[in-house]
Tab-separated table of C-alpha atoms in Angstrom:
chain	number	residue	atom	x	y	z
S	1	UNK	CA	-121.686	55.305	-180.678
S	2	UNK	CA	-123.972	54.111	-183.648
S	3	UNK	CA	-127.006	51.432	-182.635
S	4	UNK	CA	-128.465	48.995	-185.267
S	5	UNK	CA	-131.944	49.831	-186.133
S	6	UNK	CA	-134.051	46.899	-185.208
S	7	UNK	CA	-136.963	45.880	-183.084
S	8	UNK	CA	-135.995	45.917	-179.117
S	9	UNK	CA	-137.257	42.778	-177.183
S	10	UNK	CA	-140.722	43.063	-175.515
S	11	UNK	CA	-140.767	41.607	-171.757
S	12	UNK	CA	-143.950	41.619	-170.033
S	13	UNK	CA	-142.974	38.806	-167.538
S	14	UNK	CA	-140.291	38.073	-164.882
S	15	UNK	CA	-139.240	35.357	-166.557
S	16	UNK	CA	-139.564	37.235	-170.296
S	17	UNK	CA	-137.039	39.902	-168.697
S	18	UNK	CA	-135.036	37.679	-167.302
S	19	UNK	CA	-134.328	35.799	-170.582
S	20	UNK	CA	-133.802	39.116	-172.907
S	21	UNK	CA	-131.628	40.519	-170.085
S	22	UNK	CA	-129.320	37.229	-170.173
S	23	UNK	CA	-129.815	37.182	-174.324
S	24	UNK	CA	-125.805	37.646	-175.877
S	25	UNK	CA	-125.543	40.825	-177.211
S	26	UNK	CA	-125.375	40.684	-180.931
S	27	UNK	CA	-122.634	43.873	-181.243
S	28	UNK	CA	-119.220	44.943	-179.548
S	29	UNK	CA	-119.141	46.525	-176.301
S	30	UNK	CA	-118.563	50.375	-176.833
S	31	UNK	CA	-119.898	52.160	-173.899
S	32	UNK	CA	-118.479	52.142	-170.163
S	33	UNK	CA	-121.928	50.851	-168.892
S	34	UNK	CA	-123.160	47.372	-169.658
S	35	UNK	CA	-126.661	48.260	-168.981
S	36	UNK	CA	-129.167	51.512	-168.568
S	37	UNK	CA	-132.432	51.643	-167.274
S	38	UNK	CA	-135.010	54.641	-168.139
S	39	UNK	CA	-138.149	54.232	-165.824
S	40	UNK	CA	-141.460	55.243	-167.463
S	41	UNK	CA	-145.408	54.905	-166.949
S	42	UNK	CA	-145.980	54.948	-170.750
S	43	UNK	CA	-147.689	57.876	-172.297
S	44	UNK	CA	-144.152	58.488	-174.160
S	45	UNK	CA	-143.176	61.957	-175.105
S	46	UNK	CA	-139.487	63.868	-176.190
S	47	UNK	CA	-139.026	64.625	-173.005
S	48	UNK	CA	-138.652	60.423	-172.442
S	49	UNK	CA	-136.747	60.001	-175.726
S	50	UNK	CA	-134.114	62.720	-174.228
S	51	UNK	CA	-133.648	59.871	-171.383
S	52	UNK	CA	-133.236	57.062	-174.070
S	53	UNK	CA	-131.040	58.884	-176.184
S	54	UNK	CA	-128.825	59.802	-173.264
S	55	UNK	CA	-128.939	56.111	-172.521
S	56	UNK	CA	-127.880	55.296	-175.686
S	57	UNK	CA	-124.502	56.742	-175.219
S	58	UNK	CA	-123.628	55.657	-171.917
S	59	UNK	CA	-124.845	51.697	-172.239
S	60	UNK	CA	-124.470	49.212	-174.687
S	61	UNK	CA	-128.150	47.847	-173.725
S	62	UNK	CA	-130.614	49.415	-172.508
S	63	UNK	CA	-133.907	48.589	-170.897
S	64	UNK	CA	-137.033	50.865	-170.837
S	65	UNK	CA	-139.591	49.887	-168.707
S	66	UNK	CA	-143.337	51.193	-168.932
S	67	UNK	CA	-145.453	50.517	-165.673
S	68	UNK	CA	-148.415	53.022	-164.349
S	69	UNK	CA	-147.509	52.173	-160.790
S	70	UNK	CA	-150.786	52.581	-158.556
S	71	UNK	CA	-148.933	52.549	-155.391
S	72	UNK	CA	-147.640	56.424	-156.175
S	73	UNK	CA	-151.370	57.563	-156.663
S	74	UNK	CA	-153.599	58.748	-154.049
S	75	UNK	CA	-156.819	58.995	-153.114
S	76	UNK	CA	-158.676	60.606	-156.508
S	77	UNK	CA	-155.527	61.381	-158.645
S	78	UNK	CA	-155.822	60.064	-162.550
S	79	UNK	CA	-154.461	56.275	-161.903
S	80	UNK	CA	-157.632	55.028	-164.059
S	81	UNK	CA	-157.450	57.620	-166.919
S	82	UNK	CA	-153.576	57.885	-167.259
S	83	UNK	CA	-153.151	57.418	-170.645
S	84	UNK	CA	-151.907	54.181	-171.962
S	85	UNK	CA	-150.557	53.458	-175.398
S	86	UNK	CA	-148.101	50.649	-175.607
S	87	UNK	CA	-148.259	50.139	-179.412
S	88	UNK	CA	-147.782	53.485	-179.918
S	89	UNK	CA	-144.790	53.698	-177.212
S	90	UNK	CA	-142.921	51.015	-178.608
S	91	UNK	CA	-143.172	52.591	-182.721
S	92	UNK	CA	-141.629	55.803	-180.955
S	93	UNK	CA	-138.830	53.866	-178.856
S	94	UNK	CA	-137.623	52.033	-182.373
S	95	UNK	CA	-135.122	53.695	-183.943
S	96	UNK	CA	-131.845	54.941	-184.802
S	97	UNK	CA	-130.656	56.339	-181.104
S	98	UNK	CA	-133.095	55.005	-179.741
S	99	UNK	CA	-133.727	51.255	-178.966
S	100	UNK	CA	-132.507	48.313	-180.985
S	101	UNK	CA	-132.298	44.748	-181.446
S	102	UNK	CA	-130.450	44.195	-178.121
S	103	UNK	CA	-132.857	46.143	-176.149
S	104	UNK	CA	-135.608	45.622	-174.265
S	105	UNK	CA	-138.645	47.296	-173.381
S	106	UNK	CA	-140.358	45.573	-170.117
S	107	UNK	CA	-144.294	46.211	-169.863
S	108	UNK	CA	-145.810	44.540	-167.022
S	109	UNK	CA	-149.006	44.174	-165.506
S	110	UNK	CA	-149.170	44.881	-161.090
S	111	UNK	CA	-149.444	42.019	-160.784
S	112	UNK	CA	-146.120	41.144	-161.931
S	113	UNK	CA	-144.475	43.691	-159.876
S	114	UNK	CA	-146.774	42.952	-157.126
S	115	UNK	CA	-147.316	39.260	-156.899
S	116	UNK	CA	-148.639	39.057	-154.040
S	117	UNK	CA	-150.598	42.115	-154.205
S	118	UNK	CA	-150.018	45.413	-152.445
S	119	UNK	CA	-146.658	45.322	-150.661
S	120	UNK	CA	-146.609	44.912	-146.944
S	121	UNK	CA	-142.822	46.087	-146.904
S	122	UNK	CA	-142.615	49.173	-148.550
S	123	UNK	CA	-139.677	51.836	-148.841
S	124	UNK	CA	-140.048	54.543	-146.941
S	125	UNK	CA	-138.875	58.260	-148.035
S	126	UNK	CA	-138.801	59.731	-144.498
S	127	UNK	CA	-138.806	63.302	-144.560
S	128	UNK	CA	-137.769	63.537	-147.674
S	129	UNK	CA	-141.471	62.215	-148.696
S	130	UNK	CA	-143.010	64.845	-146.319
S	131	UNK	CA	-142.567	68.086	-147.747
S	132	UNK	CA	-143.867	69.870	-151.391
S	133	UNK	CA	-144.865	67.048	-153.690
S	134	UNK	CA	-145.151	64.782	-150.461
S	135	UNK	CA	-147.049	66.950	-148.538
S	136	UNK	CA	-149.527	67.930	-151.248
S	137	UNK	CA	-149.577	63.611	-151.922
S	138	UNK	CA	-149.314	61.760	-148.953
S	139	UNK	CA	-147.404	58.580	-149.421
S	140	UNK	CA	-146.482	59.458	-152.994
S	141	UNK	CA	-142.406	59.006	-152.809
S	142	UNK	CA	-142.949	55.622	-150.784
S	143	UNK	CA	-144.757	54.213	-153.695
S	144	UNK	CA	-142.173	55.845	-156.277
S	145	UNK	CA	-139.454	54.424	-154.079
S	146	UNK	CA	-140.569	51.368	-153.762
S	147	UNK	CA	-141.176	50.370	-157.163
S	148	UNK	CA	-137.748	52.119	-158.158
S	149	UNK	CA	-136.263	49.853	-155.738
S	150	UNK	CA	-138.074	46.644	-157.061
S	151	UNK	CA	-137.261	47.795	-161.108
S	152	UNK	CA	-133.645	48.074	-160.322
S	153	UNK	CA	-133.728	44.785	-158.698
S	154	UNK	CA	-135.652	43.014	-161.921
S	155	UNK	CA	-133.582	45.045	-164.037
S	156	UNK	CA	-130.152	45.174	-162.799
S	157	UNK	CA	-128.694	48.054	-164.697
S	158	UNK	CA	-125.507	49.828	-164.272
S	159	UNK	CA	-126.862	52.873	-164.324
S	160	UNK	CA	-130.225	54.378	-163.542
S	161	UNK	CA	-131.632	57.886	-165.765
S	162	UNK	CA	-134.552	59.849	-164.254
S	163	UNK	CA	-135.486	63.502	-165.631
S	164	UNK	CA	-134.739	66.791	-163.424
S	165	UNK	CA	-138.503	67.590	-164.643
S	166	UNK	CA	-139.269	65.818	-161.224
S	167	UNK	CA	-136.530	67.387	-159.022
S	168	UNK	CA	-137.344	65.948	-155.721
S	169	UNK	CA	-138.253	62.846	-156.942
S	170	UNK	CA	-134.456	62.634	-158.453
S	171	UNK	CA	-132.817	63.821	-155.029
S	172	UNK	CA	-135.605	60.915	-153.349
S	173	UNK	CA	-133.890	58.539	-156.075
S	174	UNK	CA	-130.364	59.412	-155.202
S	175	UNK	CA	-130.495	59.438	-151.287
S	176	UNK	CA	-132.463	56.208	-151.545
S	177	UNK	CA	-129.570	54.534	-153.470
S	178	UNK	CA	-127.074	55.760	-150.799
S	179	UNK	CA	-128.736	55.136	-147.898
S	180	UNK	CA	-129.690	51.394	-148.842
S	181	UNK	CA	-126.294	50.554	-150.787
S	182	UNK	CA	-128.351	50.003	-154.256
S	183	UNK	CA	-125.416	49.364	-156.628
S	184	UNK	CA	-126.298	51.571	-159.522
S	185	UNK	CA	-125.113	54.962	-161.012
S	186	UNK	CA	-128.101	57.539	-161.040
S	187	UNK	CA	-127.983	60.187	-163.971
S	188	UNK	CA	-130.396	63.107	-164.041
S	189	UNK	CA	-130.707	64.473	-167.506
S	190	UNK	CA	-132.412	68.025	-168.052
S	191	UNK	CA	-135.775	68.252	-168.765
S	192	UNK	CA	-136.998	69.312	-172.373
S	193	UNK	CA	-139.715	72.086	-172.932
S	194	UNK	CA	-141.922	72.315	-176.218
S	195	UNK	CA	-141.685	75.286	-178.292
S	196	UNK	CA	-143.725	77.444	-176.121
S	197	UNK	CA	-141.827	76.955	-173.035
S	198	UNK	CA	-144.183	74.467	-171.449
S	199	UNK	CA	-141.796	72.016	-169.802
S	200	UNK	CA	-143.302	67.868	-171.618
S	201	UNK	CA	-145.395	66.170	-169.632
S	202	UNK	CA	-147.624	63.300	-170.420
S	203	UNK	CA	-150.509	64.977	-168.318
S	204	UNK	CA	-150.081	68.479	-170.839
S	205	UNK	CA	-152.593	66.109	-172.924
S	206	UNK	CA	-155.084	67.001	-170.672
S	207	UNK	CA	-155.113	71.024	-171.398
S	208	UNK	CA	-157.614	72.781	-173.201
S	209	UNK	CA	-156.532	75.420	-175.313
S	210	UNK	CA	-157.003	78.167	-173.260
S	211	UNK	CA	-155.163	76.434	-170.439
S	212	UNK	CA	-152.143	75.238	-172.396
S	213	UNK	CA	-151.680	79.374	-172.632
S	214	UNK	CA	-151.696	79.885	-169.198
S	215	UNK	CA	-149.534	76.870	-168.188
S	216	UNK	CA	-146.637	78.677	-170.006
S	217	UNK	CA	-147.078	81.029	-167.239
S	218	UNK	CA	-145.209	78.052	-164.776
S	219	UNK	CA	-142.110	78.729	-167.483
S	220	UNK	CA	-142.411	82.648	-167.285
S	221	UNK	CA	-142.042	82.528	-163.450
S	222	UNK	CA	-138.672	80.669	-163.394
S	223	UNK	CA	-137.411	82.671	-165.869
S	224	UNK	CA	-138.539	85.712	-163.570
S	225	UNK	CA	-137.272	83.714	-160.783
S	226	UNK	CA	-133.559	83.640	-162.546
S	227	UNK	CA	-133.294	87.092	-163.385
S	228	UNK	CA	-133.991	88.263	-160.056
S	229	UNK	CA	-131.518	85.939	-158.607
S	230	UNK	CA	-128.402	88.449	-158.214
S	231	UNK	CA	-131.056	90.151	-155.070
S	232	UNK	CA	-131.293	87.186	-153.450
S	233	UNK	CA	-134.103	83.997	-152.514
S	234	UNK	CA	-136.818	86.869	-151.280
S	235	UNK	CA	-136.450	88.383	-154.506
S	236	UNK	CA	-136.542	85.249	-156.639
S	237	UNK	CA	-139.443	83.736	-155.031
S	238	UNK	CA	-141.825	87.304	-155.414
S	239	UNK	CA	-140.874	87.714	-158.789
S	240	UNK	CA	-141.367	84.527	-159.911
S	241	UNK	CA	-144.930	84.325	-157.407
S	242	UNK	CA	-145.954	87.615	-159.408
S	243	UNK	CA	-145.436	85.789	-162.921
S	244	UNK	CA	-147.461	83.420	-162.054
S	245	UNK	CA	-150.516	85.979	-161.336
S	246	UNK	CA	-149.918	88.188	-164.224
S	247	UNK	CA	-150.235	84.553	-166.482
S	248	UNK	CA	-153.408	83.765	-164.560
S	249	UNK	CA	-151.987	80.929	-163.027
S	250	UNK	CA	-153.721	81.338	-159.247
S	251	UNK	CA	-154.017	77.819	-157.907
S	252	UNK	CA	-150.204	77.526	-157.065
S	253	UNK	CA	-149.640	74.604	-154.516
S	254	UNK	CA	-145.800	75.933	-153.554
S	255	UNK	CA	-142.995	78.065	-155.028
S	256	UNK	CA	-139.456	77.644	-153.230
S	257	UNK	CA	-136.171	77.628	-153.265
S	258	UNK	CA	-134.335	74.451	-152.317
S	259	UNK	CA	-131.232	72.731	-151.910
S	260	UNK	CA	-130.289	70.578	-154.808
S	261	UNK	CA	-128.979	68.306	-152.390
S	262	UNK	CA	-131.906	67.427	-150.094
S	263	UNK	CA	-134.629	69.645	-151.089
S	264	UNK	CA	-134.900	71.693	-147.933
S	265	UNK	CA	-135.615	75.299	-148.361
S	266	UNK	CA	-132.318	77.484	-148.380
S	267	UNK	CA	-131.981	80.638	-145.783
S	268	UNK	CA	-132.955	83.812	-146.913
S	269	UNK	CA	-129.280	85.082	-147.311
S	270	UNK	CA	-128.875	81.704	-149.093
S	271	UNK	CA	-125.841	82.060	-151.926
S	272	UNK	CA	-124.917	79.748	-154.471
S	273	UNK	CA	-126.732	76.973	-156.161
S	274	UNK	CA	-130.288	76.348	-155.684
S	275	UNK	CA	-133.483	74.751	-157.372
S	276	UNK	CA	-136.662	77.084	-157.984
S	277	UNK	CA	-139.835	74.666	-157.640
S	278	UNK	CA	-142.838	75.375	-158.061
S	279	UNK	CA	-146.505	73.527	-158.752
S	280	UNK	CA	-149.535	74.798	-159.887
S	281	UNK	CA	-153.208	73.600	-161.044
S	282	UNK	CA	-154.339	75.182	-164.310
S	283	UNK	CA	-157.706	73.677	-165.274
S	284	UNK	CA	-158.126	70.425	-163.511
S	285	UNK	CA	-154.369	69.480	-163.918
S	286	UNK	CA	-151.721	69.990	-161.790
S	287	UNK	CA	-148.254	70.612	-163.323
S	288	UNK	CA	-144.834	70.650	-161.519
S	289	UNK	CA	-142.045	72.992	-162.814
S	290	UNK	CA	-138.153	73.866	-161.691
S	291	UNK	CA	-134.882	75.452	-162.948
S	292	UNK	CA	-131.667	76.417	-161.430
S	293	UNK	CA	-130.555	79.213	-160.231
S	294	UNK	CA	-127.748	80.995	-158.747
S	295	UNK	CA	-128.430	83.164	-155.770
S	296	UNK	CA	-126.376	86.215	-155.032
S	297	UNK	CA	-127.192	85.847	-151.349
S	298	UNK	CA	-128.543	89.324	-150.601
S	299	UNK	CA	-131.254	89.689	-147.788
């Protein structure tokens, strides 16, 4: 499926989405989706323009939003130096494959999303929001949740797609949609790494030199991780653990093996499918990591 180059339609009000989302489409319907969202805070990179492009074949309009939402930031994480760069968001959404004239790109302020301020009612990702990433950032998931929840309410796609880069966040995503009856496909598309192995990630900007070597270390361990995986998940985890020392990465928040399904750790004689995550601070910036991998289940 071909898209016409032209400029998408910038929303940065209910009312501004409402009227590009309701706008006649000015080509024939060629996809088996009538609309995609790709959920973004901005700070665009390829591994975003993977998600578009993947959009691009499934929709025949698609909607990108861009909103750094301070309810999934704790308590002295970067909310206030997240890098934001609309102008220079939108000249990298334009294009052939990527977003045209029956697009939209929807860039609102909180307190659009949040009207009336913080949410009272929040979503709440039970244990699911307990464990790794929501362990290490209490009350992270509920915010993510909720303002998935409120986007695919504003935006009303078809289907929803999300990047495996943040694994648990995708299984959050998915179980959320079940559980509440949200009437929307969710897609997870793989994540893309730069030429170095180091898996995009709008907070990468924040590496020195010297620690942009070292975070290719995070890549090294799950590719230790998968070629120990015919021993089995006590195998996977200490090889990939001992990559991560020999790179100098030595502020590691987790490594584990989970189920793709719910993100629980798998048994030790665990065989068959399972995600390798890991996080890790290098410098002051944490990074988050995974791959899959196929365990052969020995103790």
């Amino acid at each position: 499926m071909t898209t016409a180059v032209g400029t998408p339609t910038l929303a940065r009000t209910r009312a501004e989405l409402d009227a590009a989302l309701r706008a006649p489409s000015t080509g024939a319907a060629q996809a088996r989706h009538a609309r995609a969202v790709v959920m973004t805070m901005g700070a665009l990179h390829a591994g975003h323009l993977s998600l578009v492009r993947h959009a691009r074949t499934l929709a025949d309009r698609v909607v990108v939003t861009i909103f750094v939402n301070p309810l999934q930031f704790g308590a002295g994480e970067d909310l206030s130096r997240y890098p934001r760069d609309l102008e220079r968001d939108l000249a990298l959404l334009t294009g052939p494959g990527l977003l045209g004239p029956d697009d939209v790109v929807f860039a609102p302020e909180p307190d659009v999303v949040y009207p009336g301020g913080d949410p009272v009612v929040r979503v709440s990702a039970g244990a699911l929001g307990e464990s790794f990433e929501g362990a290490i950032r209490p009350g992270h998931f509920d915010g993510v949740l909720t303002v998935v929840l409120k986007l695919l309410h504003l935006t009303r796609p078809d289907v929803a797609l999300f990047g495996r880069k943040d694994a648990q966040q995708l299984v959050a995503v998915r179980r959320m949609v079940r559980d509440l009856d949200v009437p929307v496909e969710v897609v997870g598309v793989p994540l893309v790494r730069d030429d170095d192995g180091v898996a995009l990630s709008s907070r990468n900007a924040y590496l020195s030199p010297d620690e942009r070597h070292r975070a290719r270390g995070l890549s090294q361990a799950l590719r230790a991780g998968e070629q120990a995986s015919d021993a089995g998940a006590g195998a996977v985890l200490a090889a990939a653990r001992e990559a991560l020392a020999a790179a100098g990465v030595t502020d590691v928040d987790y490594v584990a093996l989970v189920d793709p399904d719910d993100f629980t750790p798998v048994p030790d004689d665990h065989a068959g499918e399972a995600v390798l995550a890991l996080a890790a601070r290098v410098g002051t910036t944490r990074l988050i990591d995974n791959t899959s991998v196929t365990l052969g289940g020995e103790a």
